[in-house]
PDB file of C-alpha atoms in Angstrom:
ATOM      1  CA  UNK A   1     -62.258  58.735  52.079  1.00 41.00           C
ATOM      2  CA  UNK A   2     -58.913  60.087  50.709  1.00 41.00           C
ATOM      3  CA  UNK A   3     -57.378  58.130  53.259  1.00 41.00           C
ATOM      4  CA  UNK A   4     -58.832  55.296  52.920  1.00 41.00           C
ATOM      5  CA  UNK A   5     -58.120  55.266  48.928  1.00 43.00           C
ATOM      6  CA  UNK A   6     -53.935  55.868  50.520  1.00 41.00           C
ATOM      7  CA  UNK A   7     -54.097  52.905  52.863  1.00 36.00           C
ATOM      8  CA  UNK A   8     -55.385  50.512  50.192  1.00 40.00           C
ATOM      9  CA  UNK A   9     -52.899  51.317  47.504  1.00 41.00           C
ATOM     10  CA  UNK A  10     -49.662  50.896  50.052  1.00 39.00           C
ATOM     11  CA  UNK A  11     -51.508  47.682  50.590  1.00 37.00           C
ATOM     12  CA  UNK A  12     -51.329  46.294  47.065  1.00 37.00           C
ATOM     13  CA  UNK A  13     -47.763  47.634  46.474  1.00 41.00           C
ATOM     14  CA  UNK A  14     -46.792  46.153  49.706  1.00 37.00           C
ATOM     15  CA  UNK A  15     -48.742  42.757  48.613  1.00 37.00           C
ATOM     16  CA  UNK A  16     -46.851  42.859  45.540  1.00 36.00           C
ATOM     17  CA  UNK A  17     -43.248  43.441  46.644  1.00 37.00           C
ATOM     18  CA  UNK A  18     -43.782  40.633  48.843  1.00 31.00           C
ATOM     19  CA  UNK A  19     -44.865  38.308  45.907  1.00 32.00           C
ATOM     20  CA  UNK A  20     -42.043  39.457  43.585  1.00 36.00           C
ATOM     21  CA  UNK A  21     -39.483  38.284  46.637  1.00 37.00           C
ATOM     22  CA  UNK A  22     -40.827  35.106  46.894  1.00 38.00           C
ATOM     23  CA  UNK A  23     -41.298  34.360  43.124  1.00 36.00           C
ATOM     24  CA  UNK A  24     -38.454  32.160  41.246  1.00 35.00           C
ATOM     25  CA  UNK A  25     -38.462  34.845  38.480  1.00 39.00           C
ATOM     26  CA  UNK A  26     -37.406  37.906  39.072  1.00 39.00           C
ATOM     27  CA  UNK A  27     -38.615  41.016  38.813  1.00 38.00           C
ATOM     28  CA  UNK A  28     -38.024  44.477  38.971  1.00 39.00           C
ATOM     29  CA  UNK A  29     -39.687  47.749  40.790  1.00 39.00           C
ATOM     30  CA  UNK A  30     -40.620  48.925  37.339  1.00 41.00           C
ATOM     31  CA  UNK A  31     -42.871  46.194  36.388  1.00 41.00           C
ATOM     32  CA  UNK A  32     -46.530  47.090  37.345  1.00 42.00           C
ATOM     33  CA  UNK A  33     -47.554  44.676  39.576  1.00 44.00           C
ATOM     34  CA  UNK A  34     -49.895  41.694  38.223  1.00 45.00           C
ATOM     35  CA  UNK A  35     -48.026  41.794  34.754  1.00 44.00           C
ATOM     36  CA  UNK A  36     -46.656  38.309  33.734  1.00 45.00           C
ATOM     37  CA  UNK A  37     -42.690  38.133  33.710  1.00 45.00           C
ATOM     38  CA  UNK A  38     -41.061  37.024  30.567  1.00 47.00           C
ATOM     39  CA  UNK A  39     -39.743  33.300  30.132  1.00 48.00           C
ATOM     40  CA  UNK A  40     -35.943  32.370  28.949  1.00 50.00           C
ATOM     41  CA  UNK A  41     -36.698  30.969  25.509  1.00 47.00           C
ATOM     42  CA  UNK A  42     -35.824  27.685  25.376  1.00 49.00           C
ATOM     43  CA  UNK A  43     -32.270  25.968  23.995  1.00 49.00           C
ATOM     44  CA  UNK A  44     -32.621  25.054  20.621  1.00 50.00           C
ATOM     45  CA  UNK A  45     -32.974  21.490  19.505  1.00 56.00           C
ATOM     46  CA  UNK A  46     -29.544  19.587  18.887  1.00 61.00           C
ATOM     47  CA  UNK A  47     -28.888  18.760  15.186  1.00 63.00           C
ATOM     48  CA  UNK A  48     -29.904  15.832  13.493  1.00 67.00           C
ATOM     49  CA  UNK A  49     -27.118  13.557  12.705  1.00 63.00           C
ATOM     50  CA  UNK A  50     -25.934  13.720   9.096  1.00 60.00           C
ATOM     51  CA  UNK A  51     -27.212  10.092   7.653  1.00 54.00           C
ATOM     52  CA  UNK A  52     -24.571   7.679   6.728  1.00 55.00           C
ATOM     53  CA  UNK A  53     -24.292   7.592   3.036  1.00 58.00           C
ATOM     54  CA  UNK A  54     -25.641   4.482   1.146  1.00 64.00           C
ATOM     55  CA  UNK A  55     -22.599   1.873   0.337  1.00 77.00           C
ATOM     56  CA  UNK A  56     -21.749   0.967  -2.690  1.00 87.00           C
ATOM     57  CA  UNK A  57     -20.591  -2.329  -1.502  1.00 96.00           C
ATOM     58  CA  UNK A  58     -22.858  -5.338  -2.391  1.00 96.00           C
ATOM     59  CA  UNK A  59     -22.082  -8.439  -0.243  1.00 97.00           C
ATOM     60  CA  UNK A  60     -23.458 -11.339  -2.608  1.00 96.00           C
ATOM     61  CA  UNK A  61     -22.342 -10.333  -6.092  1.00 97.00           C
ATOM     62  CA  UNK A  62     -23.646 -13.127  -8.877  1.00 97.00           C
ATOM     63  CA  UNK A  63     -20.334 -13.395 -10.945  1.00 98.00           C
ATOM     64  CA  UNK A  64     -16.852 -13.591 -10.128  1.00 98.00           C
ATOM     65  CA  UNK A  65     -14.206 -13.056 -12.248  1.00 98.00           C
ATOM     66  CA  UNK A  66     -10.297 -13.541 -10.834  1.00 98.00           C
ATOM     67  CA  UNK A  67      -7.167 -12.838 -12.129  1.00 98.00           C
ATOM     68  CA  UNK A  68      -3.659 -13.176 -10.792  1.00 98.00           C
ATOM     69  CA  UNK A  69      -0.899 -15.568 -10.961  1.00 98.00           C
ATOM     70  CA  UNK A  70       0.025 -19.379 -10.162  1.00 98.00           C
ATOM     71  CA  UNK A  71      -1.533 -19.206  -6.532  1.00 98.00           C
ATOM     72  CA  UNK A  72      -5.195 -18.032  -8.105  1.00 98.00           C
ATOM     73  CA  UNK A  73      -4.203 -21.217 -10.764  1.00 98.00           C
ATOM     74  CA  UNK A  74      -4.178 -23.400  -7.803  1.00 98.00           C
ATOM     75  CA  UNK A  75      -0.629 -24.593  -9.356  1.00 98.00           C
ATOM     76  CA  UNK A  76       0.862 -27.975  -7.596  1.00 97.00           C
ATOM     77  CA  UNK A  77      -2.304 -27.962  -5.589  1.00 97.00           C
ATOM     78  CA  UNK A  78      -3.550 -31.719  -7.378  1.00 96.00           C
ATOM     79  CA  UNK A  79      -0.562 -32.405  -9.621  1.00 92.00           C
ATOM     80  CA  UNK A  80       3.214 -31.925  -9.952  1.00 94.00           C
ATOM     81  CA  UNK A  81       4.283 -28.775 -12.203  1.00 94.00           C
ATOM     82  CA  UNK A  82       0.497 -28.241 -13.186  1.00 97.00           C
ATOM     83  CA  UNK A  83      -2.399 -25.765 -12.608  1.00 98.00           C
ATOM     84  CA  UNK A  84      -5.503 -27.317 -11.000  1.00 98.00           C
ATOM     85  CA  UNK A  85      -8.118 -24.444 -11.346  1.00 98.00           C
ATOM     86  CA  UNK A  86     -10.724 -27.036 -10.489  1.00 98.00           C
ATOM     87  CA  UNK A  87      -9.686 -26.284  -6.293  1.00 98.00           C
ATOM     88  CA  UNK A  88      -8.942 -22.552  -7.143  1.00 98.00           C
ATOM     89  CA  UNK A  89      -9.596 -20.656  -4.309  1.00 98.00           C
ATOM     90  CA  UNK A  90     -11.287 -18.043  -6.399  1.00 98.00           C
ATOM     91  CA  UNK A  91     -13.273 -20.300  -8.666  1.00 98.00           C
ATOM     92  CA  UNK A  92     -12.930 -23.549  -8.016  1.00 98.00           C
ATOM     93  CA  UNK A  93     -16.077 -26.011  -8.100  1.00 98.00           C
ATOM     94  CA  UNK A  94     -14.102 -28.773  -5.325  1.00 98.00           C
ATOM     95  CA  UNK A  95     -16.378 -28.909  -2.656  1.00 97.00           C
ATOM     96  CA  UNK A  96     -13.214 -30.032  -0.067  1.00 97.00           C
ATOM     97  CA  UNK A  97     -11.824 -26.422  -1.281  1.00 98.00           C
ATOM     98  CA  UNK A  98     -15.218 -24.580  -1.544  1.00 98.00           C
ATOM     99  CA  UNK A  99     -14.154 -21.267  -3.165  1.00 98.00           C
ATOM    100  CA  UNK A 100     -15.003 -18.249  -3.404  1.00 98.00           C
ATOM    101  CA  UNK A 101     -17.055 -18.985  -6.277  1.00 98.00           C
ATOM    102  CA  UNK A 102     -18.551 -22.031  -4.637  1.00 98.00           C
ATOM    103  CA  UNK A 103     -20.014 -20.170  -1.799  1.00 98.00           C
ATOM    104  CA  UNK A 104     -21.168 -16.882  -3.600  1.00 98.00           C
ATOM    105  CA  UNK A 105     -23.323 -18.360  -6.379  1.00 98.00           C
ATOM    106  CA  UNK A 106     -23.210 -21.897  -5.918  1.00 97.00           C
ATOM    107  CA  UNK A 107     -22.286 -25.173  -7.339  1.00 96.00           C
ATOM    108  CA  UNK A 108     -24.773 -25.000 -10.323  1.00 96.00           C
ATOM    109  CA  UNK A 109     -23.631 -21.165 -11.381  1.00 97.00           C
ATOM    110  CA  UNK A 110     -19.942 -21.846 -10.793  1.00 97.00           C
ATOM    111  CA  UNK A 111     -19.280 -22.758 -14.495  1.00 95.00           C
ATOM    112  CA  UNK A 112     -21.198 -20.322 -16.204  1.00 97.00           C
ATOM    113  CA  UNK A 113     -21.522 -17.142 -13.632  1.00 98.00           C
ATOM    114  CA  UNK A 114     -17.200 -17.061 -13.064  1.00 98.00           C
ATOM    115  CA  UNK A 115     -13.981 -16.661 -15.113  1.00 98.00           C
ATOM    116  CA  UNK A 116     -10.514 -17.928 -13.640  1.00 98.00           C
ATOM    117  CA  UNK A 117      -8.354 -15.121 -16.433  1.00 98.00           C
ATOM    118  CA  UNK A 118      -4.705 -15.836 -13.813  1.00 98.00           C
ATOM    119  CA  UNK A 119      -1.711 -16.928 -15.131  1.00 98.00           C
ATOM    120  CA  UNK A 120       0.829 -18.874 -13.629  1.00 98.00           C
ATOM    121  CA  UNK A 121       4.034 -16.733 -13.809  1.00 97.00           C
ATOM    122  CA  UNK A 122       2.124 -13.844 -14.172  1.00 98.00           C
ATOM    123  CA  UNK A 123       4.117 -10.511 -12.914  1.00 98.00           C
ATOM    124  CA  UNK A 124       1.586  -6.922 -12.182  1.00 98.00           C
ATOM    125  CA  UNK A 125       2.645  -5.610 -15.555  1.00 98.00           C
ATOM    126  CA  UNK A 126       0.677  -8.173 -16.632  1.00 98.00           C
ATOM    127  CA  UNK A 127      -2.594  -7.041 -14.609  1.00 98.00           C
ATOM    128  CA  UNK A 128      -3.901  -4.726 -17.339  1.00 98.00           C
ATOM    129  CA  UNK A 129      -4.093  -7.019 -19.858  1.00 98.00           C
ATOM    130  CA  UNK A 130      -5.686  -9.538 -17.287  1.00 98.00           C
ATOM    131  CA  UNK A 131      -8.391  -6.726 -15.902  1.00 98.00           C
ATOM    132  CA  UNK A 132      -9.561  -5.833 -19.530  1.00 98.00           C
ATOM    133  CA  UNK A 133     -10.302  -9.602 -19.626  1.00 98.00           C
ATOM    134  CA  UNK A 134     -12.261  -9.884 -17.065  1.00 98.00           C
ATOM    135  CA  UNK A 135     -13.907  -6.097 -17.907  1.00 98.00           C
ATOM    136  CA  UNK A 136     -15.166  -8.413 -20.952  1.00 97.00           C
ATOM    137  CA  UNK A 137     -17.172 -10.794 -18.606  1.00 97.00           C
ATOM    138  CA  UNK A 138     -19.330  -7.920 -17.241  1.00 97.00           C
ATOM    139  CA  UNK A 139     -18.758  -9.380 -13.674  1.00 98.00           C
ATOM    140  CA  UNK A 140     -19.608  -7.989 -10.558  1.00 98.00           C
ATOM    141  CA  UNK A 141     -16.803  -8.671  -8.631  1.00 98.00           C
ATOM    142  CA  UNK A 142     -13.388  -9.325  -9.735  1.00 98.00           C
ATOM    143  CA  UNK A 143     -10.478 -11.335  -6.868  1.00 98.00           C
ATOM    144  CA  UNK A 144      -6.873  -9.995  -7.715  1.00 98.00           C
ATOM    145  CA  UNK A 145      -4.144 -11.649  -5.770  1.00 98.00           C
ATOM    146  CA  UNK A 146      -0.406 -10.896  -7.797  1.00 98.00           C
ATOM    147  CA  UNK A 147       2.431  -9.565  -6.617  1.00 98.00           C
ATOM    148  CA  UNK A 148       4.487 -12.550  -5.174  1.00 98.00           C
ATOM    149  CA  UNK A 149       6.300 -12.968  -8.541  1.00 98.00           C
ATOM    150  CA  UNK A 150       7.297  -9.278  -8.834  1.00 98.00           C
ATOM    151  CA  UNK A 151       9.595 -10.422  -5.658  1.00 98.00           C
ATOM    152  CA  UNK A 152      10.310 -13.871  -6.275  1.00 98.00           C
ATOM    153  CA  UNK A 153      12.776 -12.991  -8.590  1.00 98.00           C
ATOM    154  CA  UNK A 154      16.445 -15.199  -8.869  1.00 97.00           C
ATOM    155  CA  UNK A 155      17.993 -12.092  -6.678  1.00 97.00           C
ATOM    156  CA  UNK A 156      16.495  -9.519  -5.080  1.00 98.00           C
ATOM    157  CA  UNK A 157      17.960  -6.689  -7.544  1.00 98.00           C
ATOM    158  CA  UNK A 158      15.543  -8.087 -10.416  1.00 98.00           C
ATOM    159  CA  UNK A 159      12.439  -7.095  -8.399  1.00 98.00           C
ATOM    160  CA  UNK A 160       9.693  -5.322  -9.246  1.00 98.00           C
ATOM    161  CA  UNK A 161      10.793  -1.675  -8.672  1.00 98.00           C
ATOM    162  CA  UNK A 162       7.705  -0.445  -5.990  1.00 98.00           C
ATOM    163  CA  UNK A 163       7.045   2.343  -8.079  1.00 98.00           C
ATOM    164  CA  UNK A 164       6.435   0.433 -11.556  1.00 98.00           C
ATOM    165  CA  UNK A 165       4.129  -2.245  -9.288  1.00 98.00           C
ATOM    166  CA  UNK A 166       2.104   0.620  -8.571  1.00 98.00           C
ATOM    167  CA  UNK A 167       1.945   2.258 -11.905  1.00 98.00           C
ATOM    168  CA  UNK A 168       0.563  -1.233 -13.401  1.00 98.00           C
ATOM    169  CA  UNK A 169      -1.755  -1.454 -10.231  1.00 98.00           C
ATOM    170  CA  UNK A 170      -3.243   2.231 -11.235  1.00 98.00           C
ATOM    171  CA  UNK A 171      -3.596   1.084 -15.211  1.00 98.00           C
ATOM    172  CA  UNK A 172      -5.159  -2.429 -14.176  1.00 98.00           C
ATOM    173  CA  UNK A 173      -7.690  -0.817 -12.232  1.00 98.00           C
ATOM    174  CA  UNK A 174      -8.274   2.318 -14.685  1.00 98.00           C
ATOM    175  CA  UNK A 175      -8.353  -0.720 -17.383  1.00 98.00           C
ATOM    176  CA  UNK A 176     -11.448  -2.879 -15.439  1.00 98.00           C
ATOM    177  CA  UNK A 177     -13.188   0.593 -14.524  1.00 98.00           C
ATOM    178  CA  UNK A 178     -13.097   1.145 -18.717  1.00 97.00           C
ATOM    179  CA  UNK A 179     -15.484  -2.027 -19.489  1.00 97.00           C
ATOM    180  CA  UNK A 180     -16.676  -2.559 -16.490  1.00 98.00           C
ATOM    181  CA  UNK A 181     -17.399   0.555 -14.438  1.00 97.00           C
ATOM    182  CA  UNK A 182     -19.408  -0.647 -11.510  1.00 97.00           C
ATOM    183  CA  UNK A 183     -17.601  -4.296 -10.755  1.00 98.00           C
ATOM    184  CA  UNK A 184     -16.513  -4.515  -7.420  1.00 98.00           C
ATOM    185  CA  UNK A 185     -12.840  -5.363  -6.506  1.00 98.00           C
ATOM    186  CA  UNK A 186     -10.837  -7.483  -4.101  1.00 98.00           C
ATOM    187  CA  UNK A 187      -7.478  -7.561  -3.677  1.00 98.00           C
ATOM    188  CA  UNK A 188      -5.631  -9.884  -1.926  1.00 98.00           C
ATOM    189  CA  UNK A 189      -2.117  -9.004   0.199  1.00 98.00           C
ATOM    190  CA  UNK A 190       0.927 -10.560  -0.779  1.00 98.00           C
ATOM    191  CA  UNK A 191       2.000 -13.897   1.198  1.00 97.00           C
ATOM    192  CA  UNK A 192       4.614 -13.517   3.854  1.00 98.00           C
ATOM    193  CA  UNK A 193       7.240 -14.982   2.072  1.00 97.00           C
ATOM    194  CA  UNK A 194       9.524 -14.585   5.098  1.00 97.00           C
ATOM    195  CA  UNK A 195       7.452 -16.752   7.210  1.00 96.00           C
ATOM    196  CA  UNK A 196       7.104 -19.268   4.387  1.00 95.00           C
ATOM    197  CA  UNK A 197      10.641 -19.170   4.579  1.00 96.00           C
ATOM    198  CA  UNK A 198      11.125 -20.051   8.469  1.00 94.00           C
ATOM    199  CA  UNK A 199       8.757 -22.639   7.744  1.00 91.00           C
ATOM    200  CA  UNK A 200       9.986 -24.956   5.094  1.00 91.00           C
ATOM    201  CA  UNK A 201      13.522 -24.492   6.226  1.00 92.00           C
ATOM    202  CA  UNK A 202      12.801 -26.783   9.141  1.00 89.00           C
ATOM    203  CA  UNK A 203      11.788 -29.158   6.917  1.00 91.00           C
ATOM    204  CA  UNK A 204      14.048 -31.628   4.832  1.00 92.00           C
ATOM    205  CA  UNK A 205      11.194 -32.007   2.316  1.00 91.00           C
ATOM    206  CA  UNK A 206      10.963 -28.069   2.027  1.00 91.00           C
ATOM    207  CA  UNK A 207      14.637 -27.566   1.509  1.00 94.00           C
ATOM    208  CA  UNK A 208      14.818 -30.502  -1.168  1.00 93.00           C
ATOM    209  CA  UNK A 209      12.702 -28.809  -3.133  1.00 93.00           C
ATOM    210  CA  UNK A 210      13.821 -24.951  -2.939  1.00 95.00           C
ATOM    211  CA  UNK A 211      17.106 -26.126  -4.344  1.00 92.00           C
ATOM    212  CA  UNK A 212      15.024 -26.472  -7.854  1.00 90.00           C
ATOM    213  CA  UNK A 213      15.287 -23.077  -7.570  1.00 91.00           C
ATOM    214  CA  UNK A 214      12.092 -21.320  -6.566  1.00 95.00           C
ATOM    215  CA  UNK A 215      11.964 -17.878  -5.429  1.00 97.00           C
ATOM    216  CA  UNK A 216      15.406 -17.736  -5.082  1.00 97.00           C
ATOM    217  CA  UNK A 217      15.722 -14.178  -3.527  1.00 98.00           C
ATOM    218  CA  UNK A 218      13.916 -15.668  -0.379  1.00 98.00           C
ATOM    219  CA  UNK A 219      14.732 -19.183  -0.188  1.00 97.00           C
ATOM    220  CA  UNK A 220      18.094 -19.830  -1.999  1.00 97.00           C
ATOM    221  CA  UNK A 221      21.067 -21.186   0.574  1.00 96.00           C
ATOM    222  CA  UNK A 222      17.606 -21.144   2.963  1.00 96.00           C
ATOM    223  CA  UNK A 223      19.392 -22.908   5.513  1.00 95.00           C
ATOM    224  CA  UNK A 224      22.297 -20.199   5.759  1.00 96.00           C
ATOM    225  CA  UNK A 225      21.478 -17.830   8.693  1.00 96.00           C
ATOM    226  CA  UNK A 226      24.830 -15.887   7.994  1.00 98.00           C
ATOM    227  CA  UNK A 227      24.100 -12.041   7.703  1.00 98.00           C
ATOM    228  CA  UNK A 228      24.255 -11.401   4.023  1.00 98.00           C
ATOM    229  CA  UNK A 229      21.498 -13.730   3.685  1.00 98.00           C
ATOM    230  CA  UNK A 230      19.322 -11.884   6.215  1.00 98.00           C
ATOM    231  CA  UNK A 231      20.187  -8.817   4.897  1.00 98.00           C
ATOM    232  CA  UNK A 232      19.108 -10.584   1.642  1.00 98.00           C
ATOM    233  CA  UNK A 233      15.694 -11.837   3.099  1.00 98.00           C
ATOM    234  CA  UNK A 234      15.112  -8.685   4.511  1.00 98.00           C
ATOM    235  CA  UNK A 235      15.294  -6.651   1.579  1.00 98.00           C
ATOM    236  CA  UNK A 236      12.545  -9.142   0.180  1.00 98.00           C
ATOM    237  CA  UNK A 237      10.343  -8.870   3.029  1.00 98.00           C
ATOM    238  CA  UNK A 238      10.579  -4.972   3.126  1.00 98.00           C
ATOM    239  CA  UNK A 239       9.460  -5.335  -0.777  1.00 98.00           C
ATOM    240  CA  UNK A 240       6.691  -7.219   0.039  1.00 98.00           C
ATOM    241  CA  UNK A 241       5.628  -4.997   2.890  1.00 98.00           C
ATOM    242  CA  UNK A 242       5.641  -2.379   0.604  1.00 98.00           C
ATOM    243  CA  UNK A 243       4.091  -3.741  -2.552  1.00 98.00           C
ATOM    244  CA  UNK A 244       1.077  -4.621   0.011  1.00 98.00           C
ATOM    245  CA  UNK A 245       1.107  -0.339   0.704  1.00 98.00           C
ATOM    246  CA  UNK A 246       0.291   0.108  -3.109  1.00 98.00           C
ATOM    247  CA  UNK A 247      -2.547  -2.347  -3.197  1.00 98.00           C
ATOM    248  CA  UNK A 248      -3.323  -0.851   0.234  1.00 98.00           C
ATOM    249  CA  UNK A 249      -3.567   2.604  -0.839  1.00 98.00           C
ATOM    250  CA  UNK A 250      -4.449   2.439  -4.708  1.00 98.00           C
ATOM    251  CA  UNK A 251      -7.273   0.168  -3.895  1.00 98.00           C
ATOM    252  CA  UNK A 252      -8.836   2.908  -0.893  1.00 98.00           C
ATOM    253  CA  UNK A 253      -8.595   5.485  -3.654  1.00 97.00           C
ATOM    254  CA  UNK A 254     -11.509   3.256  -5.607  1.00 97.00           C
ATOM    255  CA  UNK A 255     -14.798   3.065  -4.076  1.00 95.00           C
ATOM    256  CA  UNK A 256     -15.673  -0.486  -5.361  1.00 97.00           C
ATOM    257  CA  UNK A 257     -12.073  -1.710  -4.112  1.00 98.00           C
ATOM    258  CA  UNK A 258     -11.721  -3.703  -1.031  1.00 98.00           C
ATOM    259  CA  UNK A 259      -8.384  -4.624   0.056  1.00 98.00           C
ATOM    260  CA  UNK A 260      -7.906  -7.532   2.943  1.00 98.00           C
ATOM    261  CA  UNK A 261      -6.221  -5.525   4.908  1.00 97.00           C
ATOM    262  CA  UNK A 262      -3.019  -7.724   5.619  1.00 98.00           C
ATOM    263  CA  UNK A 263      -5.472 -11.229   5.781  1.00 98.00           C
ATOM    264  CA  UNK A 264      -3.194 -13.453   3.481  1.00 98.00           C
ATOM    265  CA  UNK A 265       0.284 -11.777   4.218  1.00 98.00           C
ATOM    266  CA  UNK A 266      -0.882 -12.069   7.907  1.00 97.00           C
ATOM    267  CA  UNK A 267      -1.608 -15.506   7.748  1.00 95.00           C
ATOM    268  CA  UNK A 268       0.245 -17.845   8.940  1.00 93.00           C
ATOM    269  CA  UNK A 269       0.676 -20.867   7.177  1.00 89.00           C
ATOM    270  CA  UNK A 270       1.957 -24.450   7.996  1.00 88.00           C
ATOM    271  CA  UNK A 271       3.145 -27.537   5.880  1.00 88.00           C
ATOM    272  CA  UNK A 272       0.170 -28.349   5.933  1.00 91.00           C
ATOM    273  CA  UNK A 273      -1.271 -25.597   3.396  1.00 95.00           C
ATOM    274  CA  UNK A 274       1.468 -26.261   1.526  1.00 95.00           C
ATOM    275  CA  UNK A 275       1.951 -27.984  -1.718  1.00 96.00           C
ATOM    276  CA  UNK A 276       3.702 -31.425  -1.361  1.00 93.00           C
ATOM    277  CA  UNK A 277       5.832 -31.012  -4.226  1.00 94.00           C
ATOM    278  CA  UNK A 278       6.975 -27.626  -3.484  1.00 95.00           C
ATOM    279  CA  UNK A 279       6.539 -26.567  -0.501  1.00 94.00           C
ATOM    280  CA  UNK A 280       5.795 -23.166  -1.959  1.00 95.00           C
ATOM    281  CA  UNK A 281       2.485 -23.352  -3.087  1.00 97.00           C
ATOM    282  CA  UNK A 282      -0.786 -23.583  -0.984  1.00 97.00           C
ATOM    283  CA  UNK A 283      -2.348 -27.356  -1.810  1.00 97.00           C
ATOM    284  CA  UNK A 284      -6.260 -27.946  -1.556  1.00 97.00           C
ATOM    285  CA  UNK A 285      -6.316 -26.569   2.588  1.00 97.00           C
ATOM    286  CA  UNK A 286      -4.155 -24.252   1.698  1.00 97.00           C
ATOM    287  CA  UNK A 287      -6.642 -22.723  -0.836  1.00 98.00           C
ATOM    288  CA  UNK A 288      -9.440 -23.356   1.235  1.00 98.00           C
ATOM    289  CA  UNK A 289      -8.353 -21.006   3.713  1.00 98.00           C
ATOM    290  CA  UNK A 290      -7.727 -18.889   1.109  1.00 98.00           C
ATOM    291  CA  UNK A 291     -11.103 -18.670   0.035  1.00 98.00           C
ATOM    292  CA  UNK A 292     -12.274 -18.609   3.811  1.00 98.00           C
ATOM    293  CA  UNK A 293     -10.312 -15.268   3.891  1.00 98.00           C
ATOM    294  CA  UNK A 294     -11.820 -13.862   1.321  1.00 98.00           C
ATOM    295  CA  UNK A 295     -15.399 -14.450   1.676  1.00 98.00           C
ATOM    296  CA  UNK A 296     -14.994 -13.068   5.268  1.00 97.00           C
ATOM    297  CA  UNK A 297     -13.871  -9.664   3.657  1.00 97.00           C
ATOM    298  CA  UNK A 298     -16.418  -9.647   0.597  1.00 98.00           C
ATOM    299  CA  UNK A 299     -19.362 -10.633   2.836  1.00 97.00           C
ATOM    300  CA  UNK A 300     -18.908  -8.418   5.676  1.00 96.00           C
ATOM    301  CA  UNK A 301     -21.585  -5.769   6.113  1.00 89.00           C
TER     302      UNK A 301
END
């Protein structure tokens, strides 16, 4: 019997060393046999991904208030040496134009839900005074497009010094965020006035009326190509390029702010958005693309 009771336990030791090599787990002598083998715990589950914060950014605002200069007056758009607000880009109620105004509360809120507070003329040390204006209205989104008189000066030595453009672009903003804390903002670029320049200098219309004297930093003596006068236009462009930084970077410091990113400096315009009488000014398709530029920015998502 007692060797019986030896032959059957090398049997189940022998069954069970065979089992353990043919298992995918392993195991060890020291396990008894039968015993379940532990299991790798499993990876942990990946993270969640952190949820995009909420933005403040409301694509169909219900009143629109705009300040700026002569191009937000729609000046020598339907008139010689007069403002036509009526085919404002911003808030105009011409249908031919359809503003800004036009398409974000339509025709029968355009007169009473928007505020054209521009000036023609009108340099940024003038914005302050403009954005407590329009923090007056209560509206809930305000267009600012200035800057093109702080460099069409009569030479390029009276322009705007950068830093004094931004310190009036700061206190504008800090001014509208005082009355009206939650309004939303646009800002327009500055226009190219460099290409507006290679433009109406091929034209005998264009240069006719330049010699009135208009923007004379850029387009005085436009048809001299000698290099003082492109060192000339080139300290005007590199103004603008940099005035468009400050709106650029003040307005991404302000989370109601959107700037166009470069849409009307990068545009490039042809007689045909020009005024007739100036050849300066946008006229009525001139404005109207104006507005198209803007609504793309305001309503996008």
């Amino acid at each position: 019997m007692r060797g019986r009771g030896r032959f059957r336990t090398a049997a189940v030791t022998a069954t069970a060393a065979l089992l353990c090599a043919g298992a995918l787990s392993g195991c060890t002598s020291e396990e008894p046999a039968g015993e379940p083998v532990a299991k790798t715990a499993p990876a942990s589950a990946a993270p969640r991904p952190t949820p995009k914060p909420a933005s403040l950014w409301d694509v169909s605002p219900a009143s629109v208030a705009a300040v700026g200069d002569s191009i937000t007056r729609a000046f020598d758009a339907c008139a010689v040496l007069a403002d036509c607000p009526e085919v404002s880009w911003a808030t105009g109620s011409d249908a031919t134009v359809n503003s800004l105004a036009l398409r974000l509360l339509g025709p029968a809120k355009v007169a009473t839900r928007s505020w054209n507070l521009a000036r023609t003329g009108a340099r940024m040390a003038e914005l302050p005074e403009q954005m407590a204006g329009a923090a007056a209205e209560k509206p809930e989104l305000v267009t600012v497009m200035m800057g093109a008189n702080d460099a069409c000066r009569p030479t390029p030595a009276l322009m705007t010094p950068v830093d004094d453009f931004r310190v009036s672009f700061e206190a504008a903003l800090a001014r509208l965020r005082a009355g009206a804390p939650k309004a939303q903002v646009y800002v327009a670029s500055v226009p190219d006035l460099k290409h507006l320049w290679s433009t109406g200098r091929l034209s005998p219309r264009g240069l006719q009326a330049w010699k009135l004297g208009i923007c004379g930093s850029m387009l005085v003596d436009a048809e001299d190509l000698g290099p003082a006068a492109e060192r000339r236009r080139a300290a005007v462009h590199e103004r603008v390029v940099a005035y468009n930084a400050v709106l650029r970077d003040v307005c991404a410091k302000d989370a109601r702010c959107r700037y166009d990113d470069g849409a009307v400096f990068g545009f490039r315009f042809d007689g045909g958005q020009l005024s007739p009488w100036d050849w300066f000014h946008p006229s009525k398709d001139g404005q109207a693309r104006l507005a198209e530029l803007a609504y793309r920015r305001i309503t996008k998502e």
